[in-house]
Amino acid sequence: MDRPAPREAILQLFHSRGREFVSGAELSALLGVSRTAVWKQIGALRELGYAIEAVPSRGYRLLTTPDTLIAAELQAGLETRVIGREIVFLTSTDSTNLRAVELAEQGAADGTVVIAEEQTQGKGRLGRRWASPPGVNLYLSVLLRPPILPWDAPQLTFLSAVAVARAIAAEPGLQPEVKWPNDLLLGGRKVAGLLSEMRSETEGIHHVVLGVGVNLNMTAGQFPAELRYPATSLRLETGHPVSRRDFARRLLRHLDRLYAEYLETGFEPVRRAWEGFFHLAGREVEVDCQQRLLRGTVIGIAEDGALLLRDAAGHCERILAGDVRPVKGGE
Ligand code: BTN
């Protein structure tokens, strides 16, 4: 692994020392730069909102940290086994999914996370744009190299949906719902979206990139006017701002646990957990599959993530893509 950037190295050292002072000499030795250069880095961190105390002859210590997504911040106390061992933080990028694919092709490890303050071309499903203004939300992509067969890869989208739902449910008062195949809703409004991309050959997967966008602190006026579905954010639902850093750490921990469990025992625990957030099982729905409109009772999801529907004649339909909505007045 490359030597961390000076800013990351300083923050890592501060975090490892807790409330203790770190001397200027130690910092300049760590970074391999002069004491003046250290001072400049401290100044830059203060500009980002870090409160750093400086005491002559003792050195520096970190008092408070702002809500940044800098890798050293996310990694402090993260304790995940695979997810986030390597975190790449970008102030601005076109799309974290594109960056993660690029890193995958350069050989980046299983569990590498790319996270950005803003995306200039955030990608949504079906070629749509994902609104990604700076400083308010979470935009991240996780690179995975699971030893599974390509046709099982959609299971990982369900795994990420469960991780996001659990991270949201940790906020008091919030009860997220999953909307098949990969949206997350609060009170019927979209709060998060998932976009998985894969490169594979018949015999195996090169990599899967799980893209996760969560509306954390977006205010009503920040949503694009031409939204396809009604949208919301955690802030709008709870009435208070949510720490992006705490949310991101929580999400990475859930992903890590679920990924380990999945590799050990397979899809079944993920499927069950996903169905726990899916409130349409047993309900009558309509599914708009572009070419045709289906109607039936939801049974659940299959091993490959297909939606299982029982139609009026009692036949089981497997649906691979479509837009599901409950039928008003249906059971
Ligand atoms: C959707 O619901 O349409 C999927 C939205 C996925 C958005 C995330 S944000 C992080 C990652 N990078 C992207 O460009 N897209 C995904």
mmCIF file of C-alpha atoms and ligand atoms in Angstrom:
data_model
loop_
_atom_site.group_PDB
_atom_site.id
_atom_site.type_symbol
_atom_site.label_atom_id
_atom_site.label_comp_id
_atom_site.label_asym_id
_atom_site.label_seq_id
_atom_site.Cartn_x
_atom_site.Cartn_y
_atom_site.Cartn_z
ATOM 1 C CA MET A 1 0.000 0.000 0.000
ATOM 2 C CA ASP A 2 1.202 3.542 -0.774
ATOM 3 C CA ARG A 3 2.326 5.807 2.050
ATOM 4 C CA PRO A 4 -0.814 7.712 3.255
ATOM 5 C CA ALA A 5 -1.186 11.367 2.261
ATOM 6 C CA PRO A 6 0.178 13.794 4.937
ATOM 7 C CA ARG A 7 -3.314 14.797 6.030
ATOM 8 C CA GLU A 8 -4.361 11.154 6.458
ATOM 9 C CA ALA A 9 -1.123 10.289 8.283
ATOM 10 C CA ILE A 10 -1.549 13.148 10.777
ATOM 11 C CA LEU A 11 -5.159 12.216 11.464
ATOM 12 C CA GLN A 12 -4.267 8.542 11.895
ATOM 13 C CA LEU A 13 -1.625 9.495 14.469
ATOM 14 C CA PHE A 14 -3.977 11.835 16.325
ATOM 15 C CA HIS A 15 -6.664 9.183 16.473
ATOM 16 C CA SER A 16 -4.233 6.536 17.718
ATOM 17 C CA ARG A 17 -3.196 8.882 20.573
ATOM 18 C CA GLY A 18 -6.678 9.875 21.759
ATOM 19 C CA ARG A 19 -6.362 12.996 23.962
ATOM 20 C CA GLU A 20 -2.551 12.875 24.170
ATOM 21 C CA PHE A 21 -0.249 15.484 22.629
ATOM 22 C CA VAL A 22 1.852 14.580 19.608
ATOM 23 C CA SER A 23 5.090 16.543 19.319
ATOM 24 C CA GLY A 24 5.957 18.592 16.242
ATOM 25 C CA ALA A 25 9.192 16.576 15.962
ATOM 26 C CA GLU A 26 7.262 13.301 15.805
ATOM 27 C CA LEU A 27 4.920 14.672 13.154
ATOM 28 C CA SER A 28 7.745 15.991 11.004
ATOM 29 C CA ALA A 29 9.571 12.625 11.292
ATOM 30 C CA LEU A 30 6.364 10.771 10.375
ATOM 31 C CA LEU A 31 5.737 12.901 7.326
ATOM 32 C CA GLY A 32 9.386 13.323 6.390
ATOM 33 C CA VAL A 33 8.914 17.094 6.144
ATOM 34 C CA SER A 34 10.027 20.227 8.055
ATOM 35 C CA ARG A 35 8.282 21.572 11.180
ATOM 36 C CA THR A 36 7.013 24.486 9.063
ATOM 37 C CA ALA A 37 5.386 22.066 6.635
ATOM 38 C CA VAL A 38 3.742 20.303 9.605
ATOM 39 C CA TRP A 39 2.406 23.648 10.771
ATOM 40 C CA LYS A 40 0.920 24.220 7.311
ATOM 41 C CA GLN A 41 -0.839 20.834 7.391
ATOM 42 C CA ILE A 42 -2.255 21.643 10.829
ATOM 43 C CA GLY A 43 -3.514 24.958 9.410
ATOM 44 C CA ALA A 44 -5.178 23.147 6.495
ATOM 45 C CA LEU A 45 -6.912 20.737 8.891
ATOM 46 C CA ARG A 46 -8.152 23.656 10.981
ATOM 47 C CA GLU A 47 -9.595 25.176 7.829
ATOM 48 C CA LEU A 48 -11.546 21.958 7.290
ATOM 49 C CA GLY A 49 -13.049 22.460 10.765
ATOM 50 C CA TYR A 50 -10.705 20.382 12.962
ATOM 51 C CA ALA A 51 -10.096 21.926 16.398
ATOM 52 C CA ILE A 52 -6.408 21.262 17.117
ATOM 53 C CA GLU A 53 -4.736 22.602 20.231
ATOM 54 C CA ALA A 54 -1.081 23.669 19.940
ATOM 55 C CA VAL A 55 0.992 24.015 23.137
ATOM 56 C CA PRO A 56 4.671 25.043 22.951
ATOM 57 C CA SER A 57 7.046 22.251 24.060
ATOM 58 C CA ARG A 58 4.203 19.661 24.155
ATOM 59 C CA GLY A 59 2.959 19.676 20.557
ATOM 60 C CA TYR A 60 -0.510 19.231 19.105
ATOM 61 C CA ARG A 61 -3.642 17.391 20.075
ATOM 62 C CA LEU A 62 -6.963 16.866 18.409
ATOM 63 C CA LEU A 63 -9.947 18.277 20.305
ATOM 64 C CA THR A 64 -12.888 17.890 17.931
ATOM 65 C CA THR A 65 -13.399 16.668 14.384
ATOM 66 C CA PRO A 66 -15.891 17.983 11.832
ATOM 67 C CA ASP A 67 -18.265 15.681 9.946
ATOM 68 C CA THR A 68 -15.847 14.815 7.145
ATOM 69 C CA LEU A 69 -15.549 11.532 5.273
ATOM 70 C CA ILE A 70 -11.731 11.593 5.100
ATOM 71 C CA ALA A 71 -10.430 8.003 5.097
ATOM 72 C CA ALA A 72 -8.554 8.342 8.410
ATOM 73 C CA GLU A 73 -11.781 9.508 10.054
ATOM 74 C CA LEU A 74 -13.840 6.629 8.746
ATOM 75 C CA GLN A 75 -11.170 4.098 9.604
ATOM 76 C CA ALA A 76 -10.685 5.301 13.203
ATOM 77 C CA GLY A 77 -12.182 2.493 15.324
ATOM 78 C CA LEU A 78 -13.889 0.924 12.294
ATOM 79 C CA GLU A 79 -12.669 -2.612 13.081
ATOM 80 C CA THR A 80 -14.086 -4.278 9.991
ATOM 81 C CA ARG A 81 -12.357 -7.333 8.583
ATOM 82 C CA VAL A 82 -12.670 -6.745 4.850
ATOM 83 C CA ILE A 83 -14.887 -3.779 3.993
ATOM 84 C CA GLY A 84 -12.988 -0.504 4.244
ATOM 85 C CA ARG A 85 -9.509 -1.974 4.871
ATOM 86 C CA GLU A 86 -8.650 0.428 2.077
ATOM 87 C CA ILE A 87 -10.668 3.654 1.785
ATOM 88 C CA VAL A 88 -10.196 6.176 -1.005
ATOM 89 C CA PHE A 89 -11.715 9.560 -0.208
ATOM 90 C CA LEU A 90 -12.328 12.060 -3.023
ATOM 91 C CA THR A 91 -13.475 15.637 -2.537
ATOM 92 C CA SER A 92 -15.177 15.626 -5.928
ATOM 93 C CA THR A 93 -15.475 12.961 -8.603
ATOM 94 C CA ASP A 94 -17.729 12.100 -11.531
ATOM 95 C CA SER A 95 -19.011 8.842 -10.013
ATOM 96 C CA THR A 96 -17.616 6.680 -7.213
ATOM 97 C CA ASN A 97 -18.730 3.618 -9.206
ATOM 98 C CA LEU A 98 -16.536 4.674 -12.130
ATOM 99 C CA ARG A 99 -13.572 5.259 -9.797
ATOM 100 C CA ALA A 100 -14.114 1.895 -8.075
ATOM 101 C CA VAL A 101 -14.196 0.061 -11.424
ATOM 102 C CA GLU A 102 -10.971 1.827 -12.390
ATOM 103 C CA LEU A 103 -9.316 0.782 -9.113
ATOM 104 C CA ALA A 104 -10.601 -2.767 -9.576
ATOM 105 C CA GLU A 105 -8.908 -2.924 -12.958
ATOM 106 C CA GLN A 106 -5.673 -1.754 -11.346
ATOM 107 C CA GLY A 107 -5.880 -4.659 -8.884
ATOM 108 C CA ALA A 108 -7.399 -2.997 -5.790
ATOM 109 C CA ALA A 109 -8.305 -5.401 -2.986
ATOM 110 C CA ASP A 110 -11.619 -6.978 -1.996
ATOM 111 C CA GLY A 111 -13.415 -4.534 0.315
ATOM 112 C CA THR A 112 -11.900 -1.311 -1.065
ATOM 113 C CA VAL A 113 -14.270 1.626 -0.543
ATOM 114 C CA VAL A 114 -14.425 4.773 -2.663
ATOM 115 C CA ILE A 115 -16.282 7.651 -1.062
ATOM 116 C CA ALA A 116 -16.833 11.215 -2.271
ATOM 117 C CA GLU A 117 -18.055 14.524 -0.904
ATOM 118 C CA GLU A 118 -19.804 15.172 -4.219
ATOM 119 C CA GLN A 119 -20.378 13.484 -7.572
ATOM 120 C CA THR A 120 -20.630 15.508 -10.730
ATOM 121 C CA GLN A 121 -22.152 12.616 -12.714
ATOM 122 C CA GLY A 122 -23.689 10.381 -10.084
ATOM 123 C CA LYS A 123 -25.203 7.360 -11.870
ATOM 124 C CA GLY A 124 -28.647 6.009 -11.103
ATOM 125 C CA ARG A 125 -30.311 2.919 -12.523
ATOM 126 C CA LEU A 126 -31.452 2.780 -16.146
ATOM 127 C CA GLY A 127 -29.096 5.584 -17.175
ATOM 128 C CA ARG A 128 -30.662 8.104 -14.792
ATOM 129 C CA ARG A 129 -28.695 10.707 -12.840
ATOM 130 C CA TRP A 130 -28.267 10.508 -9.076
ATOM 131 C CA ALA A 131 -28.328 13.977 -7.485
ATOM 132 C CA SER A 132 -25.063 14.243 -5.528
ATOM 133 C CA PRO A 133 -24.546 17.742 -4.090
ATOM 134 C CA PRO A 134 -21.486 18.287 -1.849
ATOM 135 C CA GLY A 135 -21.378 17.958 1.908
ATOM 136 C CA VAL A 136 -24.852 16.605 2.634
ATOM 137 C CA ASN A 137 -25.231 12.949 1.658
ATOM 138 C CA LEU A 138 -23.373 9.705 1.299
ATOM 139 C CA TYR A 139 -22.020 8.516 -2.034
ATOM 140 C CA LEU A 140 -19.873 5.419 -1.836
ATOM 141 C CA SER A 141 -18.898 2.349 -3.805
ATOM 142 C CA VAL A 142 -17.559 -0.903 -2.442
ATOM 143 C CA LEU A 143 -15.364 -3.144 -4.559
ATOM 144 C CA LEU A 144 -15.863 -6.853 -3.910
ATOM 145 C CA ARG A 145 -14.131 -9.910 -5.305
ATOM 146 C CA PRO A 146 -16.336 -12.706 -3.988
ATOM 147 C CA PRO A 147 -15.592 -16.331 -4.894
ATOM 148 C CA ILE A 148 -19.114 -16.863 -6.272
ATOM 149 C CA LEU A 149 -20.595 -17.607 -9.683
ATOM 150 C CA PRO A 150 -21.610 -14.639 -11.893
ATOM 151 C CA TRP A 151 -25.321 -15.495 -11.808
ATOM 152 C CA ASP A 152 -25.283 -15.225 -7.995
ATOM 153 C CA ALA A 153 -23.931 -11.648 -8.100
ATOM 154 C CA PRO A 154 -27.406 -9.980 -7.843
ATOM 155 C CA GLN A 155 -27.552 -11.428 -4.320
ATOM 156 C CA LEU A 156 -24.951 -8.844 -3.334
ATOM 157 C CA THR A 157 -27.352 -6.008 -4.150
ATOM 158 C CA PHE A 158 -29.798 -7.500 -1.652
ATOM 159 C CA LEU A 159 -26.956 -7.766 0.847
ATOM 160 C CA SER A 160 -26.176 -4.063 0.430
ATOM 161 C CA ALA A 161 -29.879 -3.186 0.752
ATOM 162 C CA VAL A 162 -30.000 -4.994 4.105
ATOM 163 C CA ALA A 163 -26.851 -3.184 5.292
ATOM 164 C CA VAL A 164 -28.311 0.222 4.336
ATOM 165 C CA ALA A 165 -31.675 -0.641 5.916
ATOM 166 C CA ARG A 166 -29.958 -1.677 9.167
ATOM 167 C CA ALA A 167 -27.860 1.490 9.209
ATOM 168 C CA ILE A 168 -31.007 3.599 8.733
ATOM 169 C CA ALA A 169 -33.000 1.614 11.317
ATOM 170 C CA ALA A 170 -30.341 2.467 13.929
ATOM 171 C CA GLU A 171 -31.652 6.070 13.865
ATOM 172 C CA PRO A 172 -34.368 6.239 16.545
ATOM 173 C CA GLY A 173 -37.860 6.367 15.075
ATOM 174 C CA LEU A 174 -36.947 5.302 11.533
ATOM 175 C CA GLN A 175 -38.384 2.174 9.937
ATOM 176 C CA PRO A 176 -36.929 1.728 6.465
ATOM 177 C CA GLU A 177 -38.577 -0.438 3.857
ATOM 178 C CA VAL A 178 -36.959 -2.090 0.868
ATOM 179 C CA LYS A 179 -38.652 -1.710 -2.470
ATOM 180 C CA TRP A 180 -37.810 -4.509 -4.881
ATOM 181 C CA PRO A 181 -35.339 -4.671 -6.432
ATOM 182 C CA ASN A 182 -33.074 -2.073 -4.851
ATOM 183 C CA ASP A 183 -34.578 1.108 -3.451
ATOM 184 C CA LEU A 184 -34.910 2.053 0.197
ATOM 185 C CA LEU A 185 -37.927 3.980 1.368
ATOM 186 C CA LEU A 186 -38.964 5.924 4.455
ATOM 187 C CA GLY A 187 -42.690 6.548 4.702
ATOM 188 C CA GLY A 188 -43.084 5.572 1.034
ATOM 189 C CA ARG A 189 -40.427 8.061 -0.160
ATOM 190 C CA LYS A 190 -37.098 7.069 -1.646
ATOM 191 C CA VAL A 191 -34.187 7.671 0.735
ATOM 192 C CA ALA A 192 -31.438 5.531 -0.816
ATOM 193 C CA GLY A 193 -30.582 3.812 -4.081
ATOM 194 C CA LEU A 194 -28.198 1.026 -5.022
ATOM 195 C CA LEU A 195 -26.373 0.472 -8.274
ATOM 196 C CA SER A 196 -24.310 -2.703 -8.689
ATOM 197 C CA GLU A 197 -21.954 -3.250 -11.592
ATOM 198 C CA MET A 198 -20.023 -6.413 -12.357
ATOM 199 C CA ARG A 199 -17.220 -7.678 -14.563
ATOM 200 C CA SER A 200 -17.143 -11.405 -15.037
ATOM 201 C CA GLU A 201 -16.355 -14.312 -17.308
ATOM 202 C CA THR A 202 -18.324 -17.555 -17.490
ATOM 203 C CA GLU A 203 -16.144 -19.224 -14.875
ATOM 204 C CA GLY A 204 -16.085 -16.422 -12.335
ATOM 205 C CA ILE A 205 -16.318 -12.835 -11.211
ATOM 206 C CA HIS A 206 -13.497 -10.341 -11.647
ATOM 207 C CA HIS A 207 -15.180 -7.774 -9.459
ATOM 208 C CA VAL A 208 -18.501 -6.406 -8.316
ATOM 209 C CA VAL A 209 -18.936 -2.729 -7.465
ATOM 210 C CA LEU A 210 -21.774 -1.940 -5.071
ATOM 211 C CA GLY A 211 -22.742 1.719 -5.396
ATOM 212 C CA VAL A 212 -24.719 3.171 -2.496
ATOM 213 C CA GLY A 213 -26.306 6.620 -2.390
ATOM 214 C CA VAL A 214 -28.114 7.672 0.806
ATOM 215 C CA ASN A 215 -29.916 10.980 1.211
ATOM 216 C CA LEU A 216 -28.768 11.936 4.679
ATOM 217 C CA ASN A 217 -28.998 15.696 5.138
ATOM 218 C CA MET A 218 -30.564 16.904 1.922
ATOM 219 C CA THR A 219 -33.234 19.556 2.530
ATOM 220 C CA ALA A 220 -36.466 19.743 0.500
ATOM 221 C CA GLY A 221 -35.135 22.509 -1.756
ATOM 222 C CA GLN A 222 -32.036 20.499 -2.699
ATOM 223 C CA PHE A 223 -33.900 17.699 -4.473
ATOM 224 C CA PRO A 224 -34.042 18.026 -8.251
ATOM 225 C CA ALA A 225 -37.432 19.227 -9.486
ATOM 226 C CA GLU A 226 -37.909 16.423 -12.038
ATOM 227 C CA LEU A 227 -37.747 13.442 -9.651
ATOM 228 C CA ARG A 228 -39.418 10.268 -10.857
ATOM 229 C CA TYR A 229 -40.420 9.150 -7.347
ATOM 230 C CA PRO A 230 -41.085 11.183 -4.207
ATOM 231 C CA ALA A 231 -37.847 11.415 -2.231
ATOM 232 C CA THR A 232 -36.783 12.192 1.299
ATOM 233 C CA SER A 233 -33.696 12.299 3.531
ATOM 234 C CA LEU A 234 -32.890 11.124 7.047
ATOM 235 C CA ARG A 235 -32.766 14.752 8.122
ATOM 236 C CA LEU A 236 -36.242 15.455 6.757
ATOM 237 C CA GLU A 237 -37.606 12.346 8.502
ATOM 238 C CA THR A 238 -35.905 12.826 11.899
ATOM 239 C CA GLY A 239 -35.963 16.623 12.003
ATOM 240 C CA HIS A 240 -32.240 16.838 12.791
ATOM 241 C CA PRO A 241 -28.966 16.549 10.867
ATOM 242 C CA VAL A 242 -27.305 13.133 10.803
ATOM 243 C CA SER A 243 -23.533 12.614 11.070
ATOM 244 C CA ARG A 244 -22.337 11.394 7.702
ATOM 245 C CA ARG A 245 -19.232 9.907 9.275
ATOM 246 C CA ASP A 246 -21.131 7.907 11.916
ATOM 247 C CA PHE A 247 -23.627 6.718 9.329
ATOM 248 C CA ALA A 248 -20.866 5.673 6.910
ATOM 249 C CA ARG A 249 -19.026 3.733 9.640
ATOM 250 C CA ARG A 250 -22.223 2.012 10.691
ATOM 251 C CA LEU A 251 -22.982 1.066 7.108
ATOM 252 C CA LEU A 252 -19.486 -0.331 6.511
ATOM 253 C CA ARG A 253 -19.737 -2.437 9.695
ATOM 254 C CA HIS A 254 -23.087 -3.886 8.624
ATOM 255 C CA LEU A 255 -21.726 -4.603 5.159
ATOM 256 C CA ASP A 256 -18.676 -6.301 6.620
ATOM 257 C CA ARG A 257 -20.706 -8.590 8.894
ATOM 258 C CA LEU A 258 -23.206 -9.475 6.202
ATOM 259 C CA TYR A 259 -20.496 -10.139 3.616
ATOM 260 C CA ALA A 260 -18.650 -12.494 5.993
ATOM 261 C CA GLU A 261 -21.889 -14.321 6.816
ATOM 262 C CA TYR A 262 -22.833 -14.529 3.144
ATOM 263 C CA LEU A 263 -19.478 -16.031 2.134
ATOM 264 C CA GLU A 264 -19.742 -18.529 4.966
ATOM 265 C CA THR A 265 -23.369 -19.604 4.757
ATOM 266 C CA GLY A 266 -24.772 -18.350 1.449
ATOM 267 C CA PHE A 267 -27.747 -16.199 0.462
ATOM 268 C CA GLU A 268 -30.439 -17.563 2.794
ATOM 269 C CA PRO A 269 -29.720 -15.310 5.852
ATOM 270 C CA VAL A 270 -29.501 -12.266 3.564
ATOM 271 C CA ARG A 271 -32.775 -13.181 1.853
ATOM 272 C CA ARG A 272 -34.534 -13.596 5.195
ATOM 273 C CA ALA A 273 -33.123 -10.299 6.499
ATOM 274 C CA TRP A 274 -34.163 -8.531 3.284
ATOM 275 C CA GLU A 275 -37.691 -9.908 3.551
ATOM 276 C CA GLY A 276 -37.826 -8.483 7.086
ATOM 277 C CA PHE A 277 -37.675 -5.007 5.514
ATOM 278 C CA PHE A 278 -40.010 -5.911 2.651
ATOM 279 C CA HIS A 279 -43.609 -5.185 3.480
ATOM 280 C CA LEU A 280 -45.267 -6.339 0.286
ATOM 281 C CA ALA A 281 -45.069 -10.088 0.919
ATOM 282 C CA GLY A 282 -48.602 -11.481 0.772
ATOM 283 C CA ARG A 283 -49.918 -8.220 -0.751
ATOM 284 C CA GLU A 284 -51.528 -7.821 -4.127
ATOM 285 C CA VAL A 285 -49.358 -5.757 -6.455
ATOM 286 C CA GLU A 286 -49.018 -4.586 -10.013
ATOM 287 C CA VAL A 287 -45.657 -4.886 -11.710
ATOM 288 C CA ASP A 288 -44.928 -2.654 -14.661
ATOM 289 C CA CYS A 289 -42.429 -4.615 -16.788
ATOM 290 C CA GLN A 290 -42.411 -2.028 -19.597
ATOM 291 C CA GLN A 291 -43.752 -4.531 -22.179
ATOM 292 C CA ARG A 292 -46.488 -5.929 -19.945
ATOM 293 C CA LEU A 293 -48.349 -5.206 -16.732
ATOM 294 C CA LEU A 294 -48.577 -8.106 -14.285
ATOM 295 C CA ARG A 295 -50.854 -8.458 -11.314
ATOM 296 C CA GLY A 296 -50.651 -10.951 -8.472
ATOM 297 C CA THR A 297 -49.777 -11.695 -4.876
ATOM 298 C CA VAL A 298 -46.158 -11.329 -3.765
ATOM 299 C CA ILE A 299 -44.590 -14.570 -2.545
ATOM 300 C CA GLY A 300 -41.054 -13.289 -1.898
ATOM 301 C CA ILE A 301 -37.699 -13.301 -3.688
ATOM 302 C CA ALA A 302 -35.851 -16.205 -5.286
ATOM 303 C CA GLU A 303 -32.177 -17.196 -5.020
ATOM 304 C CA ASP A 304 -31.285 -14.998 -7.993
ATOM 305 C CA GLY A 305 -33.186 -12.003 -6.627
ATOM 306 C CA ALA A 306 -36.198 -12.471 -8.933
ATOM 307 C CA LEU A 307 -39.533 -11.334 -7.504
ATOM 308 C CA LEU A 308 -41.939 -14.241 -7.105
ATOM 309 C CA LEU A 309 -45.573 -13.483 -7.809
ATOM 310 C CA ARG A 310 -48.641 -15.758 -7.738
ATOM 311 C CA ASP A 311 -51.131 -14.737 -10.422
ATOM 312 C CA ALA A 312 -54.937 -15.108 -10.299
ATOM 313 C CA ALA A 313 -54.694 -18.590 -11.901
ATOM 314 C CA GLY A 314 -52.293 -19.712 -9.142
ATOM 315 C CA HIS A 315 -49.195 -19.757 -11.377
ATOM 316 C CA CYS A 316 -45.879 -18.546 -9.988
ATOM 317 C CA GLU A 317 -44.238 -15.785 -12.073
ATOM 318 C CA ARG A 318 -40.549 -14.945 -11.752
ATOM 319 C CA ILE A 319 -39.927 -11.277 -12.468
ATOM 320 C CA LEU A 320 -36.414 -10.071 -13.151
ATOM 321 C CA ALA A 321 -37.045 -6.355 -13.668
ATOM 322 C CA GLY A 322 -39.982 -4.012 -13.210
ATOM 323 C CA ASP A 323 -41.654 -1.411 -11.119
ATOM 324 C CA VAL A 324 -43.803 -2.773 -8.260
ATOM 325 C CA ARG A 325 -46.730 -0.942 -6.697
ATOM 326 C CA PRO A 326 -49.316 -2.231 -4.252
ATOM 327 C CA VAL A 327 -52.857 -2.461 -5.577
ATOM 328 C CA LYS A 328 -55.086 -0.128 -3.586
ATOM 329 C CA GLY A 329 -57.614 -2.084 -1.578
ATOM 330 C CA GLY A 330 -55.817 -5.375 -2.462
ATOM 331 C CA GLU A 331 -55.015 -7.882 0.297
HETATM 332 C C1 BTN B 1 -30.784 4.336 -8.222
HETATM 333 O O1 BTN B 1 -31.611 4.238 -7.331
HETATM 334 O O2 BTN B 1 -31.086 4.714 -9.351
HETATM 335 C C2 BTN B 1 -29.349 3.982 -7.908
HETATM 336 C C3 BTN B 1 -28.572 5.152 -7.339
HETATM 337 C C4 BTN B 1 -27.137 4.810 -6.964
HETATM 338 C C5 BTN B 1 -26.351 6.031 -6.562
HETATM 339 C C6 BTN B 1 -24.986 5.682 -6.026
HETATM 340 S S1 BTN B 1 -24.176 7.078 -5.311
HETATM 341 C C7 BTN B 1 -22.691 6.196 -5.208
HETATM 342 C C8 BTN B 1 -22.561 5.366 -6.477
HETATM 343 N N1 BTN B 1 -21.954 6.146 -7.529
HETATM 344 C C9 BTN B 1 -22.788 6.387 -8.525
HETATM 345 O O3 BTN B 1 -22.504 7.038 -9.552
HETATM 346 N N2 BTN B 1 -23.981 5.830 -8.279
HETATM 347 C C10 BTN B 1 -23.985 5.121 -7.025
#
